[in-house]
Amino acid sequence: MCGIVGAVSTRNIVPVLIEGLKRLEYRGYDSCGVAVHQGGELRRARSTSRVAELEANVNSDGIQAGTGIAHTRWATHGAPAVHNAHPHFSAGPGVDAASTGFGDLDGVDEAAATARIGLVHNGIIENHDELRAELEARGYQFASQTDTEVIAHLVHHLYDGDLLDAVQRAVPRLRGAYAIAVFCRDEPQRVIGAREGSPLILGVGVGEHAGEHFLASDAMALAGVTDQIVYLEEGDVVDLQLGKAWISSRDGSGRFVAVDRPVRTVQAHSGAAELGPYRHYMQKEIFEQPRAIADTLEGVAAITPDLFGDGAYRVFKDIDRVLILACGTSYYSGSTARYWLEDIAGIPTTVEIASEYRYRTSVPDPRTLVVTISQSGETADTIAALKHARSLGMTHTLTICNVATSAMVRECKLAYITRAGVEIGVASTKAFSTQLVSLYLLTLALAQVRGRLSEAQEAAHLKALRHLPVAVQAVLALEPQVIAWSEDFARRENALFLGRGMHYPIALEGALKLKEISYIHAEAYPAGELKHGPLALVTDQMPVVTVAPNDALLEKLKSNLQEVRARGGQLYVFADSDSRIDSGPGLHVIRMPEHYGALSPILHVVPLQLLAYHTACARGTDVDKPRNLAKSVTVE
């Protein structure tokens, strides 16, 4: 979600801060801002437009400095407005916020020199109301509706000449999730960072810029600046100065003590952000799926538990069931995998929406493999659900994740990295298909351990997996036919998606993609549920998209299609070549190149992605940055 960049340097660091924000734009945001320590005072610029406008404001006003913080915000508390944008300032009690330039000024705050504390924040402070009341009683005036401004005033209240001490005294009073970067007018060339529940990293300057230090919410923000990264852990507070940085964390008595965190070399692959010949990142990422799948399968010469890490064989032998925790698109990949796990591996599987799981009473089983799925590895709800499962005694944990250095990977004992590469578009595509591939490998590994996978079956599955990139490439060739459909869909405001069996989650994913980026209301149902309610919605104005593989449920599905046709509905069917479904009045068919057995869901999701993409293009929406949505959801 929100993005943080901060720096301490001797050079003008503003271009680095602005470029870092640009690299974080893919996460989604509705406002942005930068603040620096310049000429003995704090200066700030904020915008509710794109980072490019912020950059123009900064350049035109001559903002430059060696110390600064910057932020992209996705609104939680308070509307997307300039006065709610970060960074937030505090000038002290009794100061009229409206008279200090802290208010609703689009661009550079000319009067911000009275500010003493500047702060940016990712996350949600759950006790902000009580803190706000306390601070207002002390004379602090608020210029925003955000929970973040509470932290700035709290740090100001606790400040007594040492910013690190003030932050260390402030953070124990915060309940919720946060990553913060704070600086002070009285201490140039110093930035303090802290994290609890939201990701934050420390970057160490290299080469001619050795001695610089950076903060960021994502290593992507520092691509091209440094590859020396320290991943801060829960409860860490870091003190950035020129040439040195200290990390501290609370011990058992609650005192902050110095801790060591390893420096890792991390390649953020900034070149992945280049569009090349594509119109949008989403289109680029749809067409990158053959390569992403091949990369995810690279090195898989045989099915073995060791693919998931050291000790996986022992863990797999010690479990009787699987619990999958995920959100959004990742939840649909887990829902698909449930069919594989129960059919091929013969292991009972439950799939839970992570944001719901920890808020209900469940029955724990220590012989459960808890599997989390996340593109970013920083999804707050999924991490919280994982911790809840562990607290119930379920300690066998495995994650399917696209970021090897993420919190999710560090939290789980076992992992499989999908290697989809950086995914910029908010609507996930290649991350989803590579999650499915990884979950299929997990299914096969569990089947092998449970004695349900013969050598001949293993060879057949591996052959199908290795052919998958070619099969997906053949599906991508259907794009012109999908474009023709999208012109009709662009005129609609509602759509139904149908699927059966393991293709029902694929229908759910197709509906999600359409609603995410085209803003067409779309819902998905198991086709057998038509008569139990959704059939009442069917008219000639309601397109009904159907996933129709040639599997054991095909004849049942054909009956469901006839129910739609009898009510005048318009059917749009993605059918396998041998499914014997032909085009006719009210029935539009695109034939898939081949039936792909158990791996068919991976092929059938691709044309649904293309349909959503081209419908959104026809409607003129912001495909890569759909309204109100963020790429990485790091708050509840």
Short mmCIF file of C-alpha atoms in Angstrom, two decimals, residues 195-628:
data_model
loop_
_atom_site.label_atom_id
_atom_site.label_comp_id
_atom_site.label_asym_id
_atom_site.label_seq_id
_atom_site.Cartn_x
_atom_site.Cartn_y
_atom_site.Cartn_z
CA ARG A 195 8.36 -0.77 12.41
CA GLU A 196 5.71 -3.03 13.90
CA GLY A 197 3.48 -5.01 11.54
CA SER A 198 4.42 -3.02 8.40
CA PRO A 199 7.59 -3.60 6.36
CA LEU A 200 10.58 -1.26 6.57
CA ILE A 201 14.12 -1.71 5.32
CA LEU A 202 17.45 0.03 5.87
CA GLY A 203 19.61 0.70 2.82
CA VAL A 204 23.38 1.18 3.16
CA GLY A 205 25.16 3.47 0.68
CA VAL A 206 27.86 1.95 -1.52
CA GLY A 207 30.76 3.14 -3.66
CA GLU A 208 31.15 6.89 -3.94
CA HIS A 209 28.06 7.26 -1.75
CA ALA A 210 29.31 5.13 1.12
CA GLY A 211 28.17 6.71 4.36
CA GLU A 212 24.66 7.42 3.11
CA HIS A 213 21.75 5.62 4.71
CA PHE A 214 18.22 5.08 3.45
CA LEU A 215 14.84 3.92 4.68
CA ALA A 216 12.19 2.40 2.43
CA SER A 217 9.10 0.26 2.64
CA ASP A 218 10.24 -1.79 -0.36
CA ALA A 219 13.68 -2.57 -1.78
CA MET A 220 12.26 -1.60 -5.18
CA ALA A 221 12.36 2.04 -4.03
CA LEU A 222 16.15 1.86 -3.75
CA ALA A 223 16.83 0.06 -7.05
CA GLY A 224 19.88 1.65 -8.65
CA VAL A 225 20.80 3.45 -5.40
CA THR A 226 22.03 0.55 -3.26
CA ASP A 227 21.78 -3.21 -3.19
CA GLN A 228 22.89 -3.46 0.45
CA ILE A 229 19.70 -4.00 2.41
CA VAL A 230 18.90 -4.70 6.07
CA TYR A 231 15.41 -6.06 6.74
CA LEU A 232 14.20 -4.58 10.00
CA GLU A 233 12.34 -6.99 12.26
CA GLU A 234 9.20 -6.49 14.34
CA GLY A 235 9.75 -3.83 17.00
CA ASP A 236 13.03 -2.52 15.57
CA VAL A 237 13.96 1.17 15.79
CA VAL A 238 16.79 2.39 13.55
CA ASP A 239 18.84 5.57 13.88
CA LEU A 240 20.20 6.81 10.53
CA GLN A 241 23.09 9.28 10.48
CA LEU A 242 25.95 9.96 8.12
CA GLY A 243 28.36 7.06 8.15
CA LYS A 244 26.55 5.09 10.82
CA ALA A 245 23.25 3.45 11.66
CA TRP A 246 22.13 1.75 14.88
CA ILE A 247 19.30 -0.72 15.29
CA SER A 248 17.66 -1.31 18.64
CA SER A 249 14.77 -3.43 19.86
CA ARG A 250 13.07 -4.02 23.18
CA ASP A 251 14.32 -6.84 25.38
CA GLY A 252 12.22 -8.88 27.80
CA SER A 253 12.10 -6.01 30.30
CA GLY A 254 10.90 -3.52 27.70
CA ARG A 255 14.21 -1.63 27.45
CA PHE A 256 15.66 -0.84 24.04
CA VAL A 257 18.99 -2.58 23.45
CA ALA A 258 21.29 -2.69 20.43
CA VAL A 259 20.71 -5.59 18.03
CA ASP A 260 22.50 -6.85 14.93
CA ARG A 261 20.65 -7.46 11.68
CA PRO A 262 22.42 -8.97 8.66
CA VAL A 263 23.15 -6.89 5.57
CA ARG A 264 21.93 -8.67 2.44
CA THR A 265 22.71 -8.06 -1.19
CA VAL A 266 19.35 -7.59 -2.92
CA GLN A 267 18.88 -7.01 -6.64
CA ALA A 268 15.62 -5.09 -7.09
CA HIS A 269 15.71 -5.40 -10.91
CA SER A 270 14.66 -1.88 -11.77
CA GLY A 271 14.62 -2.77 -15.46
CA ALA A 272 11.47 -4.82 -14.85
CA ALA A 273 9.57 -1.55 -14.71
CA GLU A 274 10.12 -0.82 -18.42
CA LEU A 275 6.97 -1.18 -20.53
CA GLY A 276 8.66 -2.05 -23.81
CA PRO A 277 6.17 -2.52 -26.65
CA TYR A 278 3.16 -2.93 -24.37
CA ARG A 279 0.43 -0.40 -23.67
CA HIS A 280 0.14 -1.16 -19.96
CA TYR A 281 2.04 -3.15 -17.34
CA MET A 282 -0.92 -5.48 -16.98
CA GLN A 283 -0.74 -6.39 -20.66
CA LYS A 284 3.02 -6.86 -20.38
CA GLU A 285 2.61 -9.12 -17.38
CA ILE A 286 -0.10 -11.21 -19.03
CA PHE A 287 2.27 -11.88 -21.90
CA GLU A 288 5.18 -12.58 -19.54
CA GLN A 289 3.39 -15.62 -18.13
CA PRO A 290 5.10 -18.25 -20.30
CA ARG A 291 8.50 -16.96 -19.17
CA ALA A 292 7.37 -16.56 -15.55
CA ILE A 293 6.09 -20.14 -15.47
CA ALA A 294 9.29 -21.43 -17.03
CA ASP A 295 11.39 -19.51 -14.48
CA THR A 296 9.27 -20.84 -11.62
CA LEU A 297 9.87 -24.39 -12.86
CA GLU A 298 13.60 -23.85 -13.50
CA GLY A 299 15.67 -26.46 -11.73
CA VAL A 300 12.73 -28.79 -11.07
CA ALA A 301 14.24 -32.01 -12.40
CA ALA A 302 12.21 -34.27 -10.13
CA ILE A 303 9.39 -34.10 -7.63
CA THR A 304 10.87 -33.96 -4.14
CA PRO A 305 9.92 -32.32 -0.84
CA ASP A 306 13.34 -30.64 -0.87
CA LEU A 307 11.93 -28.18 -3.43
CA PHE A 308 10.28 -26.48 -0.46
CA GLY A 309 13.30 -26.26 1.81
CA ASP A 310 15.40 -28.25 4.22
CA GLY A 311 13.33 -30.44 6.49
CA ALA A 312 10.31 -30.48 4.21
CA TYR A 313 10.22 -34.28 4.02
CA ARG A 314 9.97 -34.58 7.80
CA VAL A 315 7.24 -31.92 7.91
CA PHE A 316 5.27 -33.53 5.07
CA LYS A 317 5.41 -36.91 6.83
CA ASP A 318 4.12 -35.33 10.03
CA ILE A 319 0.92 -33.75 8.67
CA ASP A 320 -2.59 -35.05 8.09
CA ARG A 321 -4.22 -31.99 6.52
CA VAL A 322 -3.54 -28.64 4.86
CA LEU A 323 -4.82 -25.18 5.81
CA ILE A 324 -4.39 -22.48 3.14
CA LEU A 325 -4.52 -18.81 4.21
CA ALA A 326 -4.68 -16.05 1.60
CA CYS A 327 -6.52 -12.95 0.38
CA GLY A 328 -7.93 -11.81 -2.97
CA THR A 329 -6.40 -13.42 -6.04
CA SER A 330 -4.13 -15.56 -3.85
CA TYR A 331 -7.23 -16.95 -2.13
CA TYR A 332 -8.52 -18.09 -5.53
CA SER A 333 -5.24 -19.83 -6.31
CA GLY A 334 -5.53 -21.66 -2.98
CA SER A 335 -9.15 -22.54 -3.74
CA THR A 336 -8.04 -24.10 -7.03
CA ALA A 337 -5.24 -25.99 -5.30
CA ARG A 338 -7.72 -27.53 -2.88
CA TYR A 339 -9.09 -29.66 -5.73
CA TRP A 340 -5.58 -30.85 -6.59
CA LEU A 341 -4.55 -31.54 -3.01
CA GLU A 342 -7.60 -33.62 -2.22
CA ASP A 343 -7.74 -35.43 -5.57
CA ILE A 344 -4.06 -36.09 -6.31
CA ALA A 345 -2.48 -36.05 -2.84
CA GLY A 346 -5.53 -37.34 -0.97
CA ILE A 347 -5.08 -34.86 1.87
CA PRO A 348 -7.99 -32.95 3.45
CA THR A 349 -7.63 -29.25 2.68
CA THR A 350 -9.30 -26.10 4.00
CA VAL A 351 -8.94 -22.69 2.35
CA GLU A 352 -9.57 -19.66 4.54
CA ILE A 353 -9.79 -15.94 3.73
CA ALA A 354 -6.95 -14.68 5.90
CA SER A 355 -8.75 -11.53 7.03
CA GLU A 356 -11.56 -13.67 8.48
CA TYR A 357 -9.65 -16.64 9.87
CA ARG A 358 -8.21 -15.15 13.04
CA TYR A 359 -11.49 -13.53 14.04
CA ARG A 360 -13.45 -16.74 14.41
CA THR A 361 -13.16 -19.71 16.71
CA SER A 362 -11.58 -22.60 14.83
CA VAL A 363 -10.47 -26.08 15.77
CA PRO A 364 -6.67 -26.31 15.57
CA ASP A 365 -4.79 -29.44 14.62
CA PRO A 366 -1.01 -29.56 15.22
CA ARG A 367 -0.69 -32.05 12.36
CA THR A 368 -1.72 -29.35 9.85
CA LEU A 369 0.50 -27.80 7.20
CA VAL A 370 -0.33 -24.08 7.22
CA VAL A 371 0.24 -22.70 3.71
CA THR A 372 0.21 -18.94 3.12
CA ILE A 373 0.04 -17.45 -0.37
CA SER A 374 1.05 -13.88 -1.16
CA GLN A 375 2.50 -12.06 -4.15
CA SER A 376 4.33 -9.46 -2.06
CA GLY A 377 4.90 -11.50 1.08
CA GLU A 378 3.87 -8.44 3.09
CA THR A 379 0.06 -8.87 3.11
CA ALA A 380 -0.89 -7.80 6.64
CA ASP A 381 -4.00 -9.98 6.98
CA THR A 382 -2.17 -13.09 5.81
CA ILE A 383 0.80 -12.51 8.11
CA ALA A 384 -1.57 -11.96 11.05
CA ALA A 385 -3.50 -15.12 10.17
CA LEU A 386 -0.24 -17.08 10.01
CA LYS A 387 0.78 -15.85 13.46
CA HIS A 388 -2.66 -16.73 14.80
CA ALA A 389 -2.39 -20.27 13.42
CA ARG A 390 1.02 -20.64 15.06
CA SER A 391 -0.36 -19.38 18.36
CA LEU A 392 -2.89 -22.23 18.20
CA GLY A 393 -0.05 -24.76 18.03
CA MET A 394 0.12 -25.26 14.26
CA THR A 395 3.84 -24.81 13.73
CA HIS A 396 4.30 -26.53 10.35
CA THR A 397 4.33 -23.50 8.00
CA LEU A 398 5.03 -23.01 4.29
CA THR A 399 4.62 -20.01 2.03
CA ILE A 400 4.15 -19.60 -1.71
CA CYS A 401 5.54 -16.14 -2.40
CA ASN A 402 7.00 -14.00 -5.18
CA VAL A 403 9.51 -12.10 -2.99
CA ALA A 404 12.30 -14.17 -1.46
CA THR A 405 13.25 -11.50 1.07
CA SER A 406 9.71 -10.73 2.29
CA ALA A 407 8.33 -10.98 5.81
CA MET A 408 6.20 -13.98 4.84
CA VAL A 409 9.24 -15.99 3.75
CA ARG A 410 11.07 -15.07 6.94
CA GLU A 411 8.06 -16.05 9.08
CA CYS A 412 7.58 -19.53 7.53
CA LYS A 413 9.78 -22.58 7.99
CA LEU A 414 9.38 -23.68 4.37
CA ALA A 415 8.91 -21.71 1.15
CA TYR A 416 8.61 -21.89 -2.60
CA ILE A 417 9.51 -18.71 -4.49
CA THR A 418 7.40 -18.25 -7.60
CA ARG A 419 9.93 -16.19 -9.60
CA ALA A 420 7.24 -14.28 -11.45
CA GLY A 421 9.43 -11.19 -11.33
CA VAL A 422 8.26 -7.73 -10.37
CA GLU A 423 4.53 -7.31 -10.93
CA ILE A 424 3.64 -3.63 -11.39
CA GLY A 425 -0.04 -3.82 -12.37
CA VAL A 426 -2.34 -3.78 -9.34
CA ALA A 427 -4.49 -6.56 -10.84
CA SER A 428 -2.38 -9.69 -10.43
CA THR A 429 -1.81 -11.92 -13.46
CA LYS A 430 1.56 -13.64 -13.70
CA ALA A 431 1.78 -13.91 -9.92
CA PHE A 432 -1.48 -15.90 -9.98
CA SER A 433 -0.40 -18.36 -12.67
CA THR A 434 2.96 -18.97 -10.99
CA GLN A 435 1.22 -19.50 -7.65
CA LEU A 436 -0.86 -22.21 -9.30
CA VAL A 437 2.26 -23.86 -10.71
CA SER A 438 3.92 -23.80 -7.28
CA LEU A 439 0.83 -25.22 -5.59
CA TYR A 440 0.71 -28.00 -8.17
CA LEU A 441 4.32 -28.88 -7.31
CA LEU A 442 3.36 -28.89 -3.63
CA THR A 443 0.49 -31.24 -4.44
CA LEU A 444 2.80 -33.64 -6.23
CA ALA A 445 5.40 -33.53 -3.44
CA LEU A 446 2.76 -34.34 -0.83
CA ALA A 447 1.35 -37.10 -3.04
CA GLN A 448 4.82 -38.61 -3.32
CA VAL A 449 5.39 -38.59 0.43
CA ARG A 450 1.97 -40.17 0.96
CA GLY A 451 2.71 -42.97 -1.54
CA ARG A 452 0.20 -41.73 -4.11
CA LEU A 453 2.62 -40.84 -6.94
CA SER A 454 4.22 -43.58 -9.02
CA GLU A 455 7.32 -42.97 -11.15
CA ALA A 456 5.20 -43.09 -14.31
CA GLN A 457 2.75 -40.56 -12.89
CA GLU A 458 5.59 -38.27 -11.79
CA ALA A 459 7.07 -38.37 -15.29
CA ALA A 460 3.68 -37.55 -16.85
CA HIS A 461 3.10 -34.61 -14.50
CA LEU A 462 6.59 -33.23 -15.13
CA LYS A 463 6.09 -33.51 -18.88
CA ALA A 464 2.81 -31.57 -18.65
CA LEU A 465 4.43 -28.88 -16.50
CA ARG A 466 7.34 -28.43 -18.88
CA HIS A 467 4.94 -28.02 -21.80
CA LEU A 468 2.89 -25.46 -19.91
CA PRO A 469 4.77 -22.33 -21.15
CA VAL A 470 4.16 -23.38 -24.76
CA ALA A 471 0.51 -24.09 -24.02
CA VAL A 472 0.04 -20.66 -22.42
CA GLN A 473 1.70 -19.04 -25.42
CA ALA A 474 -0.88 -20.69 -27.66
CA VAL A 475 -3.69 -19.28 -25.49
CA LEU A 476 -2.21 -15.79 -25.75
CA ALA A 477 -2.61 -16.07 -29.52
CA LEU A 478 -6.38 -15.87 -28.93
CA GLU A 479 -6.07 -12.18 -28.03
CA PRO A 480 -7.69 -10.84 -31.26
CA GLN A 481 -10.84 -12.91 -30.63
CA VAL A 482 -10.99 -11.70 -27.03
CA ILE A 483 -10.64 -8.08 -28.18
CA ALA A 484 -13.75 -8.53 -30.34
CA TRP A 485 -15.71 -9.69 -27.28
CA SER A 486 -14.40 -6.83 -25.16
CA GLU A 487 -16.07 -4.24 -27.40
CA ASP A 488 -19.45 -5.66 -26.38
CA PHE A 489 -18.50 -6.04 -22.72
CA ALA A 490 -17.41 -2.40 -22.52
CA ARG A 491 -21.06 -1.35 -22.98
CA ARG A 492 -22.29 -3.50 -20.09
CA GLU A 493 -22.51 -2.71 -16.38
CA ASN A 494 -22.96 -6.27 -15.08
CA ALA A 495 -21.65 -9.73 -15.91
CA LEU A 496 -21.93 -13.28 -14.61
CA PHE A 497 -19.11 -15.83 -14.65
CA LEU A 498 -19.72 -19.57 -14.40
CA GLY A 499 -17.44 -22.51 -13.75
CA ARG A 500 -17.61 -25.98 -12.25
CA GLY A 501 -15.21 -27.99 -10.13
CA MET A 502 -11.66 -26.68 -10.09
CA HIS A 503 -12.66 -24.09 -12.71
CA TYR A 504 -15.11 -22.39 -10.37
CA PRO A 505 -12.25 -20.51 -8.61
CA ILE A 506 -11.03 -19.53 -12.09
CA ALA A 507 -14.45 -18.02 -12.80
CA LEU A 508 -14.15 -16.14 -9.50
CA GLU A 509 -10.76 -14.83 -10.56
CA GLY A 510 -12.13 -13.77 -13.95
CA ALA A 511 -14.96 -11.83 -12.30
CA LEU A 512 -12.51 -10.21 -9.90
CA LYS A 513 -10.28 -9.05 -12.75
CA LEU A 514 -13.19 -7.53 -14.65
CA LYS A 515 -14.54 -5.60 -11.66
CA GLU A 516 -11.06 -4.47 -10.53
CA ILE A 517 -10.02 -2.69 -13.69
CA SER A 518 -13.15 -2.05 -15.79
CA TYR A 519 -15.49 -1.21 -12.85
CA ILE A 520 -18.14 -3.51 -14.31
CA HIS A 521 -20.02 -5.31 -11.57
CA ALA A 522 -19.19 -8.99 -12.01
CA GLU A 523 -19.99 -12.04 -9.92
CA ALA A 524 -19.06 -15.71 -10.29
CA TYR A 525 -21.04 -18.81 -9.36
CA PRO A 526 -20.69 -22.55 -9.61
CA ALA A 527 -22.77 -23.26 -12.71
CA GLY A 528 -24.94 -25.72 -10.77
CA GLU A 529 -26.09 -22.85 -8.55
CA LEU A 530 -27.83 -21.01 -11.40
CA LYS A 531 -31.27 -22.30 -10.46
CA HIS A 532 -30.73 -21.29 -6.84
CA GLY A 533 -30.84 -17.55 -7.46
CA PRO A 534 -28.52 -16.10 -10.14
CA LEU A 535 -30.80 -17.20 -12.99
CA ALA A 536 -33.15 -14.37 -11.94
CA LEU A 537 -30.54 -11.89 -13.19
CA VAL A 538 -30.21 -13.35 -16.67
CA THR A 539 -31.50 -11.16 -19.53
CA ASP A 540 -30.23 -10.29 -22.98
CA GLN A 541 -28.31 -7.45 -21.31
CA MET A 542 -26.42 -9.76 -18.96
CA PRO A 543 -23.32 -11.37 -20.53
CA VAL A 544 -22.60 -14.78 -19.01
CA VAL A 545 -18.96 -15.87 -19.27
CA THR A 546 -18.45 -19.62 -18.95
CA VAL A 547 -15.29 -21.66 -18.46
CA ALA A 548 -15.98 -24.95 -20.30
CA PRO A 549 -13.12 -27.46 -20.24
CA ASN A 550 -13.72 -30.94 -21.61
CA ASP A 551 -13.78 -32.67 -18.24
CA ALA A 552 -16.14 -34.94 -16.32
CA LEU A 553 -18.52 -32.07 -15.60
CA LEU A 554 -18.90 -30.91 -19.21
CA GLU A 555 -22.32 -32.46 -19.85
CA LYS A 556 -23.65 -30.99 -16.61
CA LEU A 557 -22.25 -27.63 -17.67
CA LYS A 558 -23.97 -27.84 -21.05
CA SER A 559 -27.29 -28.19 -19.27
CA ASN A 560 -26.52 -25.04 -17.31
CA LEU A 561 -25.77 -23.21 -20.55
CA GLN A 562 -29.14 -24.21 -21.95
CA GLU A 563 -30.79 -22.68 -18.88
CA VAL A 564 -29.17 -19.37 -19.76
CA ARG A 565 -30.10 -19.56 -23.45
CA ALA A 566 -33.73 -20.36 -22.61
CA ARG A 567 -33.92 -17.05 -20.71
CA GLY A 568 -32.44 -15.01 -23.58
CA GLY A 569 -29.03 -14.66 -21.97
CA GLN A 570 -25.89 -13.99 -23.99
CA LEU A 571 -23.27 -16.70 -23.43
CA TYR A 572 -19.54 -16.17 -23.92
CA VAL A 573 -17.85 -19.55 -23.63
CA PHE A 574 -14.16 -20.45 -23.44
CA ALA A 575 -14.36 -24.09 -24.58
CA ASP A 576 -11.77 -26.77 -25.16
CA SER A 577 -11.42 -27.70 -28.82
CA ASP A 578 -13.07 -31.10 -28.35
CA SER A 579 -15.92 -29.96 -26.08
CA ARG A 580 -18.55 -29.98 -28.90
CA ILE A 581 -19.93 -26.55 -28.03
CA ASP A 582 -20.66 -24.56 -31.18
CA SER A 583 -21.44 -20.90 -31.76
CA GLY A 584 -25.03 -19.92 -32.48
CA PRO A 585 -27.66 -17.30 -31.61
CA GLY A 586 -26.84 -15.99 -28.13
CA LEU A 587 -23.85 -18.34 -27.88
CA HIS A 588 -20.34 -17.03 -28.59
CA VAL A 589 -17.47 -19.51 -28.40
CA ILE A 590 -13.69 -19.10 -28.32
CA ARG A 591 -11.93 -22.44 -28.64
CA MET A 592 -8.93 -23.14 -26.45
CA PRO A 593 -5.94 -24.74 -28.23
CA GLU A 594 -5.92 -27.94 -26.18
CA HIS A 595 -7.38 -29.62 -23.12
CA TYR A 596 -4.81 -29.74 -20.36
CA GLY A 597 -6.22 -32.04 -17.72
CA ALA A 598 -5.52 -31.08 -14.12
CA LEU A 599 -3.50 -28.05 -15.24
CA SER A 600 -6.39 -26.70 -17.30
CA PRO A 601 -7.17 -23.88 -14.80
CA ILE A 602 -3.82 -22.25 -15.59
CA LEU A 603 -4.71 -22.09 -19.28
CA HIS A 604 -8.32 -20.99 -18.80
CA VAL A 605 -7.49 -18.01 -16.61
CA VAL A 606 -5.40 -16.37 -19.34
CA PRO A 607 -8.26 -15.42 -21.71
CA LEU A 608 -10.22 -14.14 -18.69
CA GLN A 609 -7.29 -11.84 -17.90
CA LEU A 610 -7.25 -10.65 -21.52
CA LEU A 611 -11.00 -10.06 -21.49
CA ALA A 612 -10.78 -7.88 -18.39
CA TYR A 613 -7.78 -6.00 -19.76
CA HIS A 614 -9.24 -5.16 -23.17
CA THR A 615 -12.66 -4.31 -21.71
CA ALA A 616 -10.96 -1.84 -19.37
CA CYS A 617 -9.02 -0.36 -22.29
CA ALA A 618 -12.26 0.06 -24.24
CA ARG A 619 -13.83 1.85 -21.26
CA GLY A 620 -10.80 4.10 -20.79
CA THR A 621 -10.09 3.25 -17.16
CA ASP A 622 -6.68 3.41 -15.46
CA VAL A 623 -5.74 -0.22 -16.03
CA ASP A 624 -2.57 -0.39 -13.94
CA LYS A 625 -3.80 1.80 -11.08
CA PRO A 626 -7.52 1.12 -10.62
CA ARG A 627 -9.33 3.47 -8.28
CA ASN A 628 -9.29 2.79 -4.54
#
